[in-house]
Amino acid sequence: MTAREARAAALKAARERDSQNKRRRVLEVLDSLQRTGTKITFARVAKEAGVSNWLAYSPGLREPIEAARRRQEELGIEATADAVPPQSRVSNASLKTDLALAQQQIKELREERNRLRERLRLQLGTELNHTNASELRDSMDELNRANAALTKDLQQAQADNKALRATIEGLEDDLSAARQSLRKMMRAT
């Protein structure tokens, strides 16, 4: 064997070792994602294994990744918005939490409004016995202003609630469209 042939054989052996190491890393990452319940995608497996997407789709690796994805679909593991950068990603759980908080705030504002109305009604009844007409008009004006402010707060909370619901619907539509697009891309490859 010549020196040139020896170098070629050594280079071929090194490439083979590198290829085996990359394939092993892909399978290890796939196993890790399955254990943690993280949504499995070809891009995620390739990225976390530090290999190209092409390698994740190659024969011998494609099949176990597809099998793991099918198992997750059967278990109902939801996809995350991989196309959205992490710093701008908003989860459905976060939006639902925001919506629940807004609804709770609306409920508290309504309860506060009702308590204040009752207090004012009682106070007004007491003051009627001890005040004259001009003082009564001043009190009524003040009460009307307070009522208007509370009504405005309630309307704002309701508008925020409506906006959050619209955001959730839009994000769910985007998520559905992204899933369909990904499925089409997967079938096309």
Short mmCIF file of C-alpha atoms in Angstrom, two decimals:
data_model
loop_
_atom_site.label_atom_id
_atom_site.label_comp_id
_atom_site.label_asym_id
_atom_site.label_seq_id
_atom_site.Cartn_x
_atom_site.Cartn_y
_atom_site.Cartn_z
CA MET A 1 0.00 0.00 0.00
CA THR A 2 1.36 3.36 -1.00
CA ALA A 3 1.46 6.42 1.24
CA ARG A 4 -1.30 7.99 -0.82
CA GLU A 5 -3.53 4.94 -0.45
CA ALA A 6 -2.81 4.85 3.30
CA ARG A 7 -3.84 8.50 3.67
CA ALA A 8 -7.02 7.87 1.67
CA ALA A 9 -7.87 4.86 3.82
CA ALA A 10 -7.23 6.85 7.01
CA LEU A 11 -9.37 9.71 5.73
CA LYS A 12 -12.16 7.30 4.81
CA ALA A 13 -12.01 5.70 8.27
CA ALA A 14 -12.13 9.13 9.94
CA ARG A 15 -15.17 10.11 7.87
CA GLU A 16 -16.88 6.86 8.78
CA ARG A 17 -16.20 7.43 12.51
CA ASP A 18 -17.51 11.00 12.22
CA SER A 19 -20.64 9.78 10.44
CA GLN A 20 -21.26 7.13 13.10
CA ASN A 21 -20.75 9.70 15.88
CA LYS A 22 -23.25 12.06 14.27
CA ARG A 23 -25.81 9.28 13.82
CA ARG A 24 -25.31 8.22 17.44
CA ARG A 25 -25.87 11.82 18.60
CA VAL A 26 -29.08 12.03 16.56
CA LEU A 27 -30.41 8.86 18.19
CA GLU A 28 -29.38 10.08 21.66
CA VAL A 29 -31.16 13.42 21.12
CA LEU A 30 -34.24 11.59 19.81
CA ASP A 31 -34.27 9.41 22.93
CA SER A 32 -33.85 12.47 25.16
CA LEU A 33 -36.72 14.34 23.46
CA GLN A 34 -38.97 11.31 23.86
CA ARG A 35 -38.14 10.99 27.57
CA THR A 36 -38.84 14.67 28.27
CA GLY A 37 -42.02 14.75 26.18
CA THR A 38 -40.68 17.54 23.97
CA LYS A 39 -42.31 17.78 20.53
CA ILE A 40 -40.10 15.98 18.02
CA THR A 41 -39.36 17.56 14.66
CA PHE A 42 -36.61 16.78 12.18
CA ALA A 43 -35.26 20.32 12.56
CA ARG A 44 -35.21 20.13 16.37
CA VAL A 45 -33.44 16.75 16.37
CA ALA A 46 -30.86 17.99 13.86
CA LYS A 47 -30.26 21.24 15.72
CA GLU A 48 -29.88 19.65 19.15
CA ALA A 49 -27.61 16.93 17.74
CA GLY A 50 -25.49 19.53 15.95
CA VAL A 51 -25.97 17.95 12.51
CA SER A 52 -27.52 19.04 9.24
CA ASN A 53 -31.21 18.61 8.53
CA TRP A 54 -30.21 16.46 5.60
CA LEU A 55 -28.67 13.88 7.95
CA ALA A 56 -31.85 13.71 10.06
CA TYR A 57 -33.82 12.82 6.90
CA SER A 58 -31.29 10.22 5.75
CA PRO A 59 -32.18 6.51 5.69
CA GLY A 60 -31.61 4.82 9.03
CA LEU A 61 -32.42 8.00 10.97
CA ARG A 62 -35.58 9.15 9.23
CA GLU A 63 -37.52 6.03 10.22
CA PRO A 64 -36.99 6.24 14.02
CA ILE A 65 -37.72 10.00 13.98
CA GLU A 66 -40.95 9.46 12.03
CA ALA A 67 -41.94 6.62 14.39
CA ALA A 68 -41.33 8.85 17.43
CA ARG A 69 -43.38 11.64 15.85
CA ARG A 70 -46.27 9.23 15.17
CA ARG A 71 -46.18 8.05 18.79
CA GLN A 72 -46.32 11.66 19.98
CA GLU A 73 -49.25 12.41 17.68
CA GLU A 74 -51.07 9.39 19.11
CA LEU A 75 -50.36 10.68 22.62
CA GLY A 76 -51.56 14.16 21.61
CA ILE A 77 -48.33 16.07 22.25
CA GLU A 78 -48.87 19.55 20.80
CA ALA A 79 -46.38 21.31 18.55
CA THR A 80 -44.73 24.48 19.64
CA ALA A 81 -44.29 27.52 17.41
CA ASP A 82 -40.78 26.65 16.20
CA ALA A 83 -40.92 29.29 13.47
CA VAL A 84 -41.36 32.06 16.03
CA PRO A 85 -38.22 33.27 17.80
CA PRO A 86 -38.18 32.30 21.52
CA GLN A 87 -38.17 35.92 22.70
CA SER A 88 -41.45 36.64 20.87
CA ARG A 89 -43.13 33.26 21.36
CA VAL A 90 -46.42 33.37 23.26
CA SER A 91 -47.88 30.07 24.30
CA ASN A 92 -51.55 29.22 24.36
CA ALA A 93 -51.24 28.56 28.09
CA SER A 94 -49.88 32.09 28.58
CA LEU A 95 -52.71 33.61 26.57
CA LYS A 96 -55.27 31.55 28.46
CA THR A 97 -53.73 32.69 31.73
CA ASP A 98 -53.93 36.32 30.59
CA LEU A 99 -57.55 35.77 29.61
CA ALA A 100 -58.38 34.16 32.96
CA LEU A 101 -56.71 37.06 34.78
CA ALA A 102 -58.67 39.59 32.73
CA GLN A 103 -61.90 37.74 33.43
CA GLN A 104 -61.08 37.63 37.15
CA GLN A 105 -60.33 41.36 37.11
CA ILE A 106 -63.66 42.05 35.40
CA LYS A 107 -65.45 39.98 38.02
CA GLU A 108 -63.67 41.86 40.83
CA LEU A 109 -64.49 45.22 39.22
CA ARG A 110 -68.15 44.29 38.94
CA GLU A 111 -68.23 43.19 42.57
CA GLU A 112 -66.50 46.41 43.64
CA ARG A 113 -68.92 48.46 41.56
CA ASN A 114 -71.88 46.69 43.18
CA ARG A 115 -70.44 47.21 46.69
CA LEU A 116 -69.82 50.87 45.96
CA ARG A 117 -73.31 51.32 44.58
CA GLU A 118 -74.79 49.79 47.70
CA ARG A 119 -72.61 51.94 49.98
CA LEU A 120 -73.51 55.03 48.03
CA ARG A 121 -77.19 54.18 48.11
CA LEU A 122 -77.06 53.81 51.87
CA GLN A 123 -74.95 56.92 52.30
CA LEU A 124 -77.23 58.90 50.04
CA GLY A 125 -80.26 57.81 52.03
CA THR A 126 -78.57 58.96 55.24
CA GLU A 127 -77.51 62.26 53.72
CA LEU A 128 -81.01 62.93 52.38
CA ASN A 129 -82.20 63.13 55.93
CA HIS A 130 -79.51 65.70 56.83
CA THR A 131 -78.80 67.79 53.74
CA ASN A 132 -80.42 70.45 51.68
CA ALA A 133 -81.11 70.35 47.92
CA SER A 134 -77.84 71.98 46.77
CA GLU A 135 -75.73 69.59 48.81
CA LEU A 136 -77.79 66.74 47.43
CA ARG A 137 -77.15 67.86 43.83
CA ASP A 138 -73.42 68.10 44.53
CA SER A 139 -73.46 64.62 46.02
CA MET A 140 -75.37 63.25 43.02
CA ASP A 141 -72.88 64.84 40.61
CA GLU A 142 -70.00 63.28 42.52
CA LEU A 143 -71.70 59.91 42.50
CA ASN A 144 -72.37 60.16 38.78
CA ARG A 145 -68.69 60.93 38.12
CA ALA A 146 -67.64 57.95 40.24
CA ASN A 147 -70.11 55.74 38.42
CA ALA A 148 -68.84 56.96 35.03
CA ALA A 149 -65.24 56.20 36.04
CA LEU A 150 -66.19 52.70 37.15
CA THR A 151 -68.15 52.12 33.97
CA LYS A 152 -65.15 53.23 31.92
CA ASP A 153 -62.88 50.81 33.84
CA LEU A 154 -65.34 47.99 33.21
CA GLN A 155 -65.53 48.80 29.50
CA GLN A 156 -61.74 48.85 29.25
CA ALA A 157 -61.50 45.46 30.98
CA GLN A 158 -64.11 44.06 28.61
CA ALA A 159 -62.22 45.45 25.60
CA ASP A 160 -58.98 43.91 26.89
CA ASN A 161 -60.77 40.59 27.33
CA LYS A 162 -62.11 40.75 23.76
CA ALA A 163 -58.66 41.62 22.38
CA LEU A 164 -57.08 38.70 24.22
CA ARG A 165 -59.70 36.33 22.84
CA ALA A 166 -59.02 37.60 19.32
CA THR A 167 -55.27 37.15 19.84
CA ILE A 168 -55.81 33.58 21.01
CA GLU A 169 -57.95 32.80 17.97
CA GLY A 170 -55.36 34.34 15.64
CA LEU A 171 -52.52 32.39 17.24
CA GLU A 172 -54.51 29.17 17.06
CA ASP A 173 -55.14 29.83 13.34
CA ASP A 174 -51.43 30.56 12.80
CA LEU A 175 -50.50 27.38 14.65
CA SER A 176 -52.92 25.33 12.58
CA ALA A 177 -51.61 26.85 9.35
CA ALA A 178 -48.01 26.21 10.40
CA ARG A 179 -48.84 22.58 11.15
CA GLN A 180 -50.49 22.12 7.78
CA SER A 181 -47.59 23.78 6.00
CA LEU A 182 -45.09 21.60 7.84
CA ARG A 183 -47.06 18.47 6.96
CA LYS A 184 -47.10 19.50 3.30
CA MET A 185 -43.36 20.16 3.39
CA MET A 186 -42.76 16.80 5.05
CA ARG A 187 -44.81 14.98 2.45
CA ALA A 188 -43.06 16.84 -0.35
CA THR A 189 -39.61 15.70 0.79
#
